[in-house]
Every structure is written in C-alpha cells, then in structure tokens.
Amino acid sequence: MKKTVTPPPPIVQQKPISKKRLLLFKGMALLFPFVLLAVIEGLLRLFGYGHDLRLFVEDPKQKGFLVMNQYTSEKYFSETENATIGNFEPFQKQKAYGTFRIFVLGESTTIGYPYMHNGSFHRWLQYRLIHTFPNKEFEIINLALTAVNTYTVADFAKQLTDYKPDAVLVYTGHNEYYGALGIGSTSGLAHNPTLLRLLIKLREYRLVQLLSNTINGIRKVVSGQKIDLRENLMKRMAADQQITYGSATYQAGIDQFKTNLNDLCRQLSEQHIPVFISNLVSNEKDLKPFISSPGNGATSAQAQYQLANQAYAKGNFSDAKKEYVRAKELDMLRFRAPETMNQLIQEAATSYPGVTLVDTKRTFETHSPHGILGQETLLEHVHPNLFGYALLSDAFYEALKKSRLLPDDRAHELSFAELRQRMPITAVDSLKGVYEMMILKEGWPFNVPMPPEEKRPKTEEEQLAGAMVVKQIAWPDAMNRLVSYYLTQKNLAKALQVTEAQLLEYPYNTALYDQAAKLSLTLNESENAITYLKKAFRLENSFERAQPLFITLLKLDRPEEAQIYLQYASAHNTTQFSLNELQSFVGQLVAIKSQYNKDTTNVNLSNQLAAGYLKFANAAAANKYVEKSLRIDSHNAMALQLKKQIQAIQH
C-alpha cells in the first residue's frame, strides 16, 4: 500500500511590526514601572498607610476652617520620633472680606518656647492689634515648629500663596546646624539643597514613607540603636557637636541658610506678599560657651568669654560687647546663630521688593544694660523671657506700622507699657515656663542642677503649672480650672485675665467673648467690654449682644455707634419692652450731636445733650456736657439747673 506523504504547511511570512506599534510597546514597557508605583501608592493610601503631609487640613472641630496638619513636620525629620507638632490655630477657608491675615514662620522661639500659647510674640501682637483696632478683623496663624530650620520655613512659605496672606512674619536661623536636615544634625543627609528639597517633596508619597520606615527599621535592628526619648530634643538632634568657626561644615550652614532665605524671600516677593523678617538675638553675657577649643588662644571661646567678663567688670562695655560676641562665634556647639546670618537677613531685606527688616536685635540692645544681651531679656541661649517676647512683638508691630499696612486710625492704640500691663499671661503660663526651663537646664548641654523643692503647700497656680509640665493636664483644662477657681475666690480681675487668655487661643468662641464682656462690665472696663461684645456680635448676631452694646455705648456718649445696635435690637426684640421711645431719643441725640460737633461753643446744644442724657439717668455723659457749658458760661441758668439734677442722681 502506497504511503501518503502530507506536504508541509506553507510558510507564512509575518509582516514586520510597524514603527508605531514598536514605539507603543516600548512606551508601555517604560511606563509599566511608573504605573506599578502609582498602583502601589494608591493602594497604600486606600488602606490608610502613612500620613497626609499637606501643610493645612480641614479643622475637624469647625466646618469651613483650616488648621495646621499635625503630621506635616514628618517631611523634614528622618527620624519621625523626633518630628514636632505645632499650633492648631484655625482660619477661615474662604477669607472674609476686610480680614487682615498674617502667617508666622519660624522655630522654637517663634512658637513661644517655653511658655507656648500666650507667651509667644505673635499672641502679644494679636492682643495689641485686637485692642488697637477693635473694628478690624485679624487672623494670625503661627506655623512655627521646634527643631526645624530654613528648609522647613522656606517650604512652608511656598505653600502660603493660595491662602491670601496680607503679611508673613519670619523669625528663623538659630537651628541651621542642628534643626531637621541641618548640617550638623542627626537628620543631615547632604549639603546639597537641591537634593534635600527633592527629598522633602518625595516624602509626601506613601511609598517613600514605607521605604523610609523600612530602611530605618532595618538599620535600628542591625545597629541595635534606638532613639532615647528620655533625652531632650537638643541632644537627640545634635550629631556633630564640634563645628569649628570658619570650617567647611560651618560655611555649609551659612550657605544653606543663605540659599533657603533667598528662596523664601524671592517666592513671596514675586507673589507680592509683604514679608517682615527679623534679625536674630541670643545670649551674649550670661551664657558661657558650650564647647570651646583647647587652650587659651585666640580661637578659644572660653578664653574670649573670660576676657569679656574682665572688660565688663572694669566698665569697658564696648570691649566687653565685642569679646562676648566673639566668644559666641567661637562656641563649637552651634545652638546660637553666627552673626553672618544677621548680615544675610539684612541683605535679603534690601534685595527683594516687599521684604522688610525687623530690627529686633536693636530693640533688645536698647533694653539691655550697655547694649549687651543677657538674662534681662533671655532665658538661656536663644529663647526670650516674657519681657523679651513682648519686645519681639513690639519690633514686628512697629515694622507693620511703618509699612502702612495697618489702619491709620489708632485712637485706641495700646502703648508698649500698656501692652505689658494688660497682656493676659496667667500665673500658670508663667510658672509653666519657669518649670520647663528648669527641666531643660538640668539636661545636656547646660547640666544645671535642679533647685531644691520648697517645703510648703503649693498654690493653685503652681499645682496646675506643674501638672501641665508633666502632661497630667492639658492647657484648656488647666485654664477652665483656673477661671473657676478665681470666680470662686471672687477675683473677677484674674477671672477676666484667664478668659482673655482663652480668647487668644480660641478666637472664634463666642461664649468666651460674652464672658469676657460680662466680666469687663462688672469691673467697669467699658472699652474692653465693647471690644469683646462687638467681636461676638460680628461672629454671631443676637439681641443679647446688641442690648449691652447700645447701652454701654450710650453711657460712653457714642450715640452714633449705639444707634446701629439699637436698630438691630429693636428689629429682633425678644423682650416685652418696646424700644421705640429709646430709638427716637437716640435719633434726636445723634442729630443734636452732629450740630454740636460743628460748633462746640454752642451752650444751648451742649445743654440739650446733657438734658437728653439725664432723661435716661446717664449722669456721667450729662455731666460732661454741663461742665463744657459752665466753662463757656459759668452763670448759665440751664446748665446750673442741670448740674443740680446730676448731683441729685449721683447722691
């Protein structure tokens, strides 16, 4: 049988891949890793790994408000255990018309360490602006963090444009060597600002956070080293503790500061945002150098410090100043900014439009014996005491005034002396700062023994301050307990002080404004009451706020202002008493006063105003106009009759 042979299949010649398809395949191959990374990033976000590191997030307590993100500092710290948390000062997502919005950038001094809260310079400034311009709305948002430097400050600055700041206040420079990503810090990765900025940006991604955490975890397991959180942050951050004056590392810190400072100023200047940048102050006289080079030569910080002390003792204060500064410059543990940084700040202020130098150093020198900075204004190396923080706020206030960004009407302006007298720094805040400083100085690099505890019963203020330091009680709870204590003791002035302190912390809490106004009226502090009542009314209109407003304004002979709130109260009257007669009276009063202001020598008009006020038993306002009448005509029968009626009411 013949075998059948199956012929092989015909060879099909494949068409060559087109160039377009080849490019497509290559493109897909190139894109695949990025797609994979994007998928992993998306999954990490979906399952909640890592943190959102944006500067601002929605305020969970107030709809329509933003606050500083508590995790944002993790972008700058290689060891997230060292990452610090700033203030949570809410501001409106949609900036209200007429509001003057200020952002504050900086480090631990800027946040107000060791007092925090109302010890910080921005709160001194806030209080002064509120009372100097009671009809103006101010938002001051402090974005400072402890243990950061200009990498953080410059990165924050570039994120502010969308939030419409009217001014940005900056105080930074002391942490350039040992702050996060600093040249001499534990998280200093390189001396290349470009690479560090790229790293800061990449840390926003959850995948980078995962890789970083994994690498750090492996490193700690291999090395067996863990961060000792019992050590203070100064010690944990300082890796290179001996940076010689003029060395490559020293210069790298200067260069880093210059690059970041100019980047900050350029970006804000190009956006036409006014910048107020302060020069730096540090303790010259009352802090010996931390680490000195060996020997007693010209490069020894300790030797220069001894020369300074000798010159000071002999009364050669000019020489002493130079030697103290020289000793500070030679100190190898660089927790105090070199003088070169102040020169760079001055150069930046003259190089960029809209950037203003705030000469804080000159302000401090003016208030220091012989112009030498020491314990009169500073607590240790760089942090001011309460007087120092007041001076720092005054330097910024005066700079804002000169810029003409603030309103021209300063009829209610608080002088610096009045500010110091009225600023609501509670005894608890002050004591808490004292205790914090004792704890800091007990550790490295100060190593000052803790003073022995006094054997006596502690006051309420001491107990609360101590509990705050050891984190047994939070500041809001401490203030609530303190105000209750003062009310129980019938100490209304102290109760008002605490309430005002709470208002600076919670500027949108209408109940606190109501309480402050009520206490102010009880203490016969009418102007204070009006300020708080107006603020509360602007936040939340109500008859209960309008009523004491128009009554108090009439008592102070301000019928034009009273009329506004009287009209509202009449339209929203929740009582059974008609306000029609009072409205008619105030309308007449406004008309008469308008005529009187054009002719203040008109005795008839003056008497009419006095009679009008007497009709509603306002003896103080009536007497004001009667006295004016009698100064013009001491025998005026109408004025004399009105005087008798006033005396009858007063007695």
XYZ file of C-alpha atoms in Angstrom:
651
model
C 0.000 0.000 0.000
C 1.367 3.328 -1.022
C 2.132 5.666 1.875
C 0.621 9.139 1.561
C 3.041 11.922 2.378
C 1.463 15.043 3.824
C 3.096 18.118 2.378
C 4.410 20.633 4.966
C 2.261 23.667 5.608
C 3.139 26.639 3.566
C 5.466 29.100 5.266
C 3.542 32.207 6.222
C 5.739 35.214 6.134
C 4.979 37.517 9.158
C 4.525 41.154 8.500
C 7.128 43.345 10.195
C 5.912 45.268 13.293
C 5.142 48.828 12.383
C 7.204 51.582 13.914
C 4.116 52.962 15.642
C 3.371 49.651 17.382
C 7.012 49.221 18.304
C 7.044 52.652 19.882
C 3.814 51.809 21.694
C 5.279 48.626 23.163
C 8.439 50.416 24.204
C 6.380 53.206 25.759
C 4.270 50.695 27.683
C 7.408 48.948 28.884
C 8.829 52.241 30.064
C 5.579 53.302 31.698
C 4.941 49.990 33.438
C 7.203 50.700 36.442
C 5.545 54.083 36.930
C 2.069 52.578 36.623
C 3.059 49.925 39.143
C 4.366 52.577 41.515
C 1.151 54.569 41.087
C -0.931 51.467 41.835
C 1.120 50.727 44.958
C 0.826 54.391 46.039
C -2.925 54.243 45.520
C -3.264 51.016 47.495
C -1.203 52.415 50.376
C -3.454 55.468 50.518
C -6.580 53.311 50.205
C -5.567 51.179 53.180
C -4.516 54.223 55.230
C -0.779 53.655 55.370
C 1.375 56.664 56.247
C 0.221 60.244 56.635
C -1.088 63.084 54.541
C 1.717 65.661 54.911
C -0.001 68.746 53.493
C 0.547 71.934 55.449
C -3.171 72.517 56.114
C -6.128 70.200 56.654
C -9.811 70.710 57.404
C -10.470 71.644 61.017
C -12.398 68.690 62.488
C -13.951 70.989 65.111
C -15.184 73.797 62.852
C -16.682 73.460 59.402
C -15.216 75.868 56.856
C -11.939 76.313 58.739
C -8.405 75.038 58.168
C -5.700 74.180 60.697
C -2.056 73.189 60.515
C -1.620 69.477 59.817
C -0.139 67.727 62.870
C 1.831 65.364 60.592
C 3.313 67.932 58.224
C 6.644 68.080 60.066
C 7.382 64.440 59.169
C 8.512 65.659 55.743
C 11.596 67.184 57.337
C 12.612 64.673 60.018
C 14.411 61.481 59.014
C 13.532 60.081 62.448
C 9.791 60.576 62.777
C 10.112 60.064 66.544
C 11.752 63.500 66.621
C 9.075 65.172 64.489
C 7.393 68.033 66.325
C 3.827 69.322 66.342
C 2.891 72.983 66.077
C -0.163 75.051 66.962
C -3.704 74.377 65.777
C -4.880 77.900 65.036
C -7.985 77.822 62.837
C -8.556 80.252 60.000
C -11.379 80.551 57.517
C -11.092 78.519 54.334
C -12.680 81.378 52.441
C -11.042 84.536 53.709
C -13.686 87.012 54.856
C -13.753 90.475 53.297
C -11.769 93.010 55.300
C -9.848 90.409 57.295
C -6.119 91.032 57.729
C -4.415 87.629 57.598
C -0.885 87.094 58.926
C 1.143 83.887 58.778
C 4.096 83.453 61.162
C 7.060 81.227 60.250
C 9.975 80.066 62.350
C 11.307 77.736 65.018
C 11.032 77.268 68.797
C 11.448 80.967 69.612
C 8.703 81.790 67.134
C 6.309 79.280 68.688
C 6.959 80.814 72.128
C 9.001 78.160 73.942
C 8.919 77.552 76.907
C 5.659 79.396 77.538
C 3.874 78.441 74.320
C 0.288 79.632 73.993
C 0.112 83.295 75.035
C 3.786 83.727 75.802
C 4.688 83.719 72.119
C 5.355 87.020 70.384
C 2.519 86.510 67.904
C -0.014 86.377 70.732
C 1.353 89.614 72.206
C 0.943 91.086 68.733
C -2.536 89.596 68.352
C -3.747 91.100 71.630
C -2.342 94.504 70.724
C -3.964 94.521 67.293
C -7.348 93.416 68.676
C -7.453 96.282 71.153
C -5.794 98.917 68.972
C -8.150 98.223 66.058
C -11.345 96.888 67.705
C -13.375 97.194 64.494
C -10.858 95.291 62.343
C -10.640 91.520 61.950
C -7.198 89.935 62.284
C -6.161 86.332 61.723
C -2.663 85.464 62.965
C -1.691 81.874 62.238
C 1.563 80.649 63.762
C 3.168 77.865 61.690
C 6.370 77.601 63.716
C 7.795 74.255 64.791
C 10.521 73.369 67.259
C 13.751 71.763 65.973
C 13.333 72.831 62.341
C 15.323 75.278 60.230
C 15.058 77.206 56.974
C 14.354 74.083 54.906
C 11.024 73.802 56.684
C 10.399 77.554 56.819
C 11.086 78.027 53.082
C 8.950 75.014 52.160
C 6.051 76.348 54.241
C 6.403 79.769 52.616
C 5.928 78.427 49.093
C 2.630 76.821 50.172
C 1.060 80.041 51.507
C 0.152 81.836 48.283
C -3.255 80.193 47.872
C -4.329 81.312 51.333
C -4.123 85.064 50.613
C -1.821 86.331 53.361
C -1.618 90.082 53.884
C 1.762 89.658 55.583
C 4.211 86.921 56.519
C 6.348 87.328 59.658
C 9.601 85.354 59.884
C 11.999 84.682 62.748
C 14.433 81.866 61.906
C 18.137 80.969 61.911
C 19.230 79.512 65.238
C 18.542 75.917 64.183
C 20.503 75.952 60.943
C 23.081 73.455 62.167
C 21.003 71.176 64.407
C 17.464 71.552 63.114
C 15.837 68.928 60.891
C 18.039 68.382 57.782
C 20.663 70.656 59.323
C 24.348 70.343 58.531
C 25.249 69.063 61.996
C 22.027 67.260 62.922
C 21.258 63.565 63.090
C 18.995 64.011 60.073
C 21.574 65.871 57.971
C 21.732 63.804 54.770
C 23.713 66.011 52.435
C 24.987 69.524 51.860
C 23.100 69.832 48.572
C 19.948 71.971 48.930
C 18.564 70.708 45.605
C 18.727 67.069 46.711
C 17.214 67.915 50.083
C 14.312 69.803 48.503
C 13.683 66.793 46.253
C 13.699 64.542 49.310
C 11.206 66.823 51.081
C 8.899 66.595 48.064
C 9.240 62.804 47.713
C 8.349 62.265 51.365
C 4.802 63.333 50.558
C 4.320 59.945 48.846
C 3.217 56.978 50.952
C 5.547 54.644 49.057
C 8.546 56.769 50.049
C 7.268 56.803 53.632
C 7.073 52.986 53.517
C 10.602 52.658 52.139
C 11.963 55.149 54.659
C 10.295 53.427 57.605
C 11.520 50.039 56.403
C 15.118 51.196 55.968
C 15.108 52.932 59.363
C 13.631 49.841 60.990
C 16.288 47.564 59.495
C 19.060 49.980 60.437
C 17.905 50.093 64.061
C 17.714 46.301 64.253
C 21.190 45.882 62.732
C 22.839 48.607 64.794
C 20.860 47.893 67.932
C 20.495 51.638 68.449
C 17.163 53.211 69.292
C 16.229 56.823 69.873
C 16.204 57.508 73.597
C 13.168 59.707 74.059
C 14.244 60.409 77.637
C 16.986 62.666 76.257
C 15.970 66.219 75.423
C 15.449 67.102 71.780
C 18.580 69.273 71.706
C 20.760 66.260 72.461
C 18.853 63.932 70.137
C 19.279 66.289 67.196
C 22.919 67.319 67.640
C 25.226 64.864 65.871
C 28.283 66.989 65.068
C 28.863 68.751 68.375
C 32.121 70.436 67.415
C 31.817 72.704 64.406
C 34.845 74.967 64.228
C 34.423 78.611 63.279
C 35.268 79.046 59.584
C 35.389 75.290 58.841
C 33.773 73.684 55.774
C 30.847 72.482 57.899
C 30.440 75.927 59.423
C 30.383 77.516 55.959
C 27.944 74.882 54.676
C 25.488 76.003 57.366
C 25.868 79.625 56.270
C 25.383 78.671 52.615
C 22.340 76.569 53.451
C 20.773 79.467 55.339
C 21.503 81.916 52.516
C 20.022 79.651 49.845
C 16.830 78.934 51.749
C 16.399 82.516 52.946
C 16.720 83.915 49.438
C 14.381 81.233 48.115
C 11.759 82.238 50.695
C 12.100 85.962 50.017
C 12.100 85.549 46.243
C 8.968 83.397 46.149
C 6.906 85.629 48.421
C 8.215 88.807 46.797
C 7.248 87.551 43.331
C 3.721 86.927 44.646
C 3.631 90.489 46.070
C 3.168 89.192 49.619
C 4.751 91.535 52.208
C 7.433 89.801 54.259
C 8.739 91.007 57.623
C 11.894 89.136 58.571
C 13.586 89.693 61.900
C 17.264 89.532 62.655
C 18.304 87.207 65.479
C 19.113 87.668 69.162
C 20.995 85.366 71.521
C 22.507 85.479 74.979
C 25.928 87.129 74.956
C 26.714 87.966 78.579
C 25.041 85.362 80.770
C 25.840 82.119 78.981
C 29.339 80.744 78.829
C 30.311 78.859 75.646
C 29.011 75.287 75.486
C 32.132 73.751 73.885
C 35.456 75.539 73.499
C 38.572 74.561 71.573
C 41.534 73.515 73.810
C 43.945 76.086 75.168
C 43.633 79.788 75.900
C 44.452 81.181 72.475
C 42.520 83.484 70.192
C 40.378 80.611 68.910
C 39.221 79.574 72.376
C 35.630 80.575 73.055
C 36.151 80.209 76.796
C 39.233 82.436 76.756
C 37.320 85.170 74.876
C 34.428 84.850 77.303
C 36.777 85.384 80.259
C 38.245 88.478 78.565
C 34.702 89.766 78.083
C 33.876 89.279 81.758
C 37.061 91.099 82.778
C 36.290 94.017 80.479
C 32.699 94.183 81.772
C 33.893 94.201 85.400
C 36.200 97.141 84.616
C 33.382 99.058 82.922
C 34.848 98.687 79.418
C 31.472 97.803 77.981
C 32.312 98.387 74.327
C 35.229 95.950 74.527
C 33.150 93.543 76.579
C 30.445 93.511 73.895
C 32.967 92.633 71.175
C 34.521 89.852 73.241
C 31.162 88.370 74.236
C 30.116 88.242 70.586
C 33.493 86.779 69.641
C 33.096 84.060 72.316
C 29.646 83.218 70.962
C 31.032 82.998 67.419
C 33.780 80.587 68.521
C 31.434 78.320 70.501
C 31.763 74.967 68.716
C 28.319 73.710 69.752
C 26.290 75.848 67.374
C 22.945 76.403 69.024
C 23.333 80.181 68.512
C 23.290 81.629 65.021
C 26.524 83.219 63.731
C 26.483 86.987 63.185
C 26.880 86.345 59.446
C 23.266 85.218 59.368
C 22.092 88.631 60.531
C 24.088 90.167 57.692
C 22.406 87.798 55.232
C 18.973 88.735 56.620
C 19.756 92.427 56.115
C 20.976 91.784 52.557
C 17.815 89.836 51.717
C 15.633 92.654 53.048
C 17.348 95.129 50.707
C 17.417 92.773 47.717
C 13.740 91.860 47.341
C 10.769 94.219 46.941
C 8.252 93.908 49.736
C 10.718 92.383 52.208
C 11.234 94.442 55.386
C 13.933 94.020 58.007
C 12.613 93.892 61.571
C 15.497 95.075 63.727
C 14.756 93.012 66.824
C 18.396 92.968 67.824
C 18.489 96.732 68.135
C 15.266 96.647 70.172
C 16.773 94.113 72.580
C 20.043 96.050 72.838
C 18.115 99.228 73.661
C 16.514 97.431 76.604
C 19.714 95.715 77.803
C 22.354 97.243 80.101
C 25.132 98.712 77.941
C 23.568 97.099 74.844
C 24.844 93.630 75.841
C 22.222 90.888 75.622
C 21.747 88.730 78.692
C 19.322 87.497 81.301
C 17.346 90.739 81.246
C 15.641 89.561 78.037
C 16.705 85.921 77.517
C 16.198 82.711 79.484
C 19.172 80.672 78.271
C 20.906 80.663 74.887
C 18.235 81.933 72.474
C 14.746 81.863 73.968
C 13.391 85.174 75.309
C 11.754 85.605 78.676
C 8.295 87.185 78.785
C 9.763 90.676 78.562
C 11.826 89.530 75.598
C 8.786 88.105 73.817
C 6.983 91.396 74.419
C 9.948 93.233 72.841
C 9.946 90.856 69.875
C 6.249 91.551 69.308
C 6.877 95.294 69.584
C 9.593 95.129 66.918
C 7.185 93.452 64.490
C 4.332 95.820 65.434
C 6.416 98.911 64.756
C 7.563 97.450 61.419
C 3.942 96.774 60.426
C 3.010 100.333 61.403
C 5.791 101.840 59.292
C 4.739 99.727 56.314
C 1.298 101.394 56.474
C -0.413 98.021 56.111
C -2.339 98.642 59.325
C -5.258 101.108 59.532
C -4.387 104.753 60.199
C -6.964 105.121 62.981
C -5.117 104.456 66.228
C -7.446 106.189 68.670
C -7.365 103.093 70.882
C -3.697 102.241 70.384
C -2.069 100.308 73.209
C 1.353 101.638 74.083
C 4.093 99.128 74.806
C 3.787 99.877 78.534
C 0.010 99.333 78.414
C 0.508 96.105 76.485
C 2.867 94.736 79.148
C 0.411 95.674 81.867
C -2.685 94.244 80.178
C -1.392 91.184 78.292
C -3.246 88.151 79.716
C -0.290 85.969 80.660
C -1.683 83.914 83.532
C 0.399 82.878 86.520
C 0.038 79.283 85.320
C 1.549 80.140 81.915
C 4.409 81.998 83.549
C 5.158 79.254 86.087
C 4.941 76.575 83.429
C 7.697 78.401 81.552
C 9.843 78.525 84.687
C 9.412 74.796 85.308
C 10.104 73.900 81.661
C 13.321 75.909 81.796
C 14.461 74.133 84.980
C 13.972 70.777 83.271
C 15.774 71.903 80.117
C 18.752 73.299 82.001
C 19.071 70.173 84.079
C 19.946 68.224 80.921
C 22.631 68.499 78.249
C 24.280 70.837 77.340
C 23.516 73.085 80.348
C 23.766 70.499 83.139
C 22.487 72.885 85.820
C 21.198 71.023 88.913
C 17.516 71.413 89.700
C 16.989 73.759 92.683
C 15.664 72.056 95.839
C 11.909 71.938 96.146
C 10.394 74.340 98.644
C 8.667 72.599 101.536
C 5.388 74.465 101.639
C 1.852 73.972 100.335
C 1.645 74.755 96.606
C -0.733 77.397 95.317
C -3.478 76.507 92.854
C -1.440 78.116 90.075
C 1.679 76.115 90.988
C -0.256 72.865 91.067
C -1.771 73.467 87.643
C 1.534 74.568 86.110
C 3.305 71.515 87.497
C 0.584 69.215 86.199
C 0.894 70.781 82.737
C 4.674 70.266 82.631
C 4.359 66.541 83.335
C 1.396 66.330 80.937
C -1.150 65.353 83.570
C -3.453 68.101 82.358
C -3.801 69.940 79.057
C -3.748 73.724 78.753
C -7.508 74.110 78.015
C -8.449 72.088 81.095
C -5.945 73.984 83.234
C -7.453 77.303 82.133
C -11.007 76.109 82.824
C -9.994 75.056 86.321
C -8.139 78.322 86.879
C -11.030 80.564 85.856
C -13.407 78.544 88.061
C -11.005 78.925 90.968
C -10.805 82.706 90.534
C -14.588 83.024 90.265
C -14.957 81.035 93.473
C -12.464 83.397 95.111
C -14.463 86.404 93.781
C -11.317 87.556 91.990
C -13.021 88.907 88.862
C -9.915 90.669 87.526
C -7.984 87.383 87.461
C -11.003 85.571 86.019
C -11.102 88.128 83.203
C -7.383 87.650 82.587
C -7.831 83.905 82.131
C -10.852 84.408 79.884
C -8.871 86.799 77.701
C -6.067 84.238 77.560
C -8.563 81.625 76.376
C -9.876 84.020 73.731
C -6.433 84.375 72.183
C -6.308 80.578 71.922
C -9.909 80.239 70.672
C -10.709 83.426 68.733
C -13.970 82.057 67.293
C -15.569 81.031 70.602
C -18.472 83.460 71.071
C -19.238 82.213 74.605
C -15.772 83.335 75.736
C -16.336 86.812 74.260
C -19.645 87.020 76.109
C -17.953 86.033 79.362
C -15.091 88.497 78.848
C -17.579 91.288 78.116
C -19.680 90.462 81.192
C -16.642 90.448 83.460
C -15.359 93.689 81.908
C -18.679 95.444 82.520
C -18.711 94.242 86.132
C -15.213 95.670 86.558
C -16.267 98.955 84.873
C -13.899 98.324 81.971
C -16.350 99.613 79.377
C -13.968 99.888 76.413
C -12.835 96.328 76.947
C -16.441 95.172 77.116
C -17.312 96.964 73.879
C -14.376 95.359 72.073
C -15.495 91.870 73.075
C -19.204 92.484 72.534
C -18.556 93.819 69.034
C -16.372 90.839 68.213
C -19.016 88.413 69.459
C -21.735 90.279 67.576
C -19.761 90.116 64.321
C -19.351 86.375 64.777
C -22.962 85.761 65.769
C -25.682 88.451 65.744
C -28.117 88.346 68.656
C -30.350 90.620 70.707
C -28.485 89.547 73.870
C -25.256 91.036 72.491
C -26.801 94.091 70.852
C -28.537 95.227 74.064
C -25.467 95.663 76.308
C -23.649 97.162 73.328
C -26.050 100.049 72.744
C -26.463 100.634 76.497
C -22.692 100.809 77.079
C -22.081 102.957 74.006
C -24.723 105.442 75.152
C -23.095 105.588 78.583
C -19.832 106.489 76.856
C -21.529 109.221 74.785
C -21.252 107.372 71.469
C -24.842 107.553 70.210
C -23.854 107.165 66.536
C -22.418 103.714 67.233
C -25.189 102.833 69.679
C -27.828 103.558 67.046
C -26.592 100.669 64.841
C -27.042 98.078 67.567
C -30.240 99.650 68.867
C -31.811 99.295 65.415
C -30.828 95.632 65.315
C -32.151 95.060 68.859
C -35.437 96.738 68.002
C -35.851 94.562 64.900
C -35.030 91.396 66.862
C -36.562 92.317 70.218
C -37.065 89.220 72.374
C -38.430 91.159 75.382
C -41.845 92.626 76.165
C -40.438 96.139 76.420
C -40.703 98.453 73.427
C -37.551 100.191 72.241
C -39.374 102.745 70.068
C -39.052 105.631 72.523
C -35.333 104.943 73.005
C -34.828 104.786 69.243
C -36.491 108.163 68.846
C -34.379 109.630 71.647
C -31.115 108.295 70.201
C -32.049 109.591 66.760
C -32.535 113.088 68.225
C -29.303 112.756 70.188
C -27.359 111.882 67.053
C -28.819 114.877 65.212
C -28.032 117.312 68.052
C -24.514 115.953 68.478
C -23.883 116.318 64.755
C -24.699 120.032 65.060
C -22.693 120.344 68.268
C -19.570 118.855 66.654
C -19.669 121.726 64.158
C -19.974 124.325 66.950
C -18.626 123.056 70.281
C -19.019 126.522 71.859
C -22.822 126.427 71.497
C -24.050 126.290 75.103
C -27.644 125.632 74.042
C -26.667 122.475 72.121
C -24.431 121.352 74.979
C -27.323 121.751 77.422
C -29.654 119.830 75.105
C -27.233 116.900 75.044
C -26.930 116.975 78.824
C -30.720 117.101 79.252
C -31.146 114.218 76.821
C -28.750 112.008 78.716
C -30.342 112.946 82.039
C -33.687 111.753 80.717
C -32.222 108.229 80.822
C -30.244 108.786 84.056
C -26.861 108.853 82.319
C -25.262 111.255 84.788
C -21.688 110.757 83.556
C -22.436 111.739 79.945
C -24.727 114.559 81.054
C -22.088 115.987 83.390
C -19.548 116.007 80.549
C -21.666 118.489 78.576
C -22.776 120.535 81.601
C -19.146 121.099 82.538
C -18.451 122.279 78.991
C -21.385 124.711 79.196
C -20.217 126.116 82.524
C -16.666 126.564 81.225
C -18.095 128.760 78.482
C -20.738 130.500 80.655
C -20.357 129.867 84.371
C -23.691 131.632 85.127
C -25.814 129.814 82.556
C -29.092 129.105 84.380
C -29.961 125.974 82.377
C -26.528 124.453 82.952
C -26.674 125.216 86.692
C -30.117 123.604 86.952
C -28.866 120.527 85.108
C -25.862 120.390 87.448
C -28.185 120.149 90.462
C -30.114 117.284 88.834
C -26.869 115.431 88.131
C -25.726 115.840 91.746
C -29.066 114.528 92.950
C -28.696 111.389 90.808
C -25.104 110.854 91.894
C -26.019 111.107 95.587
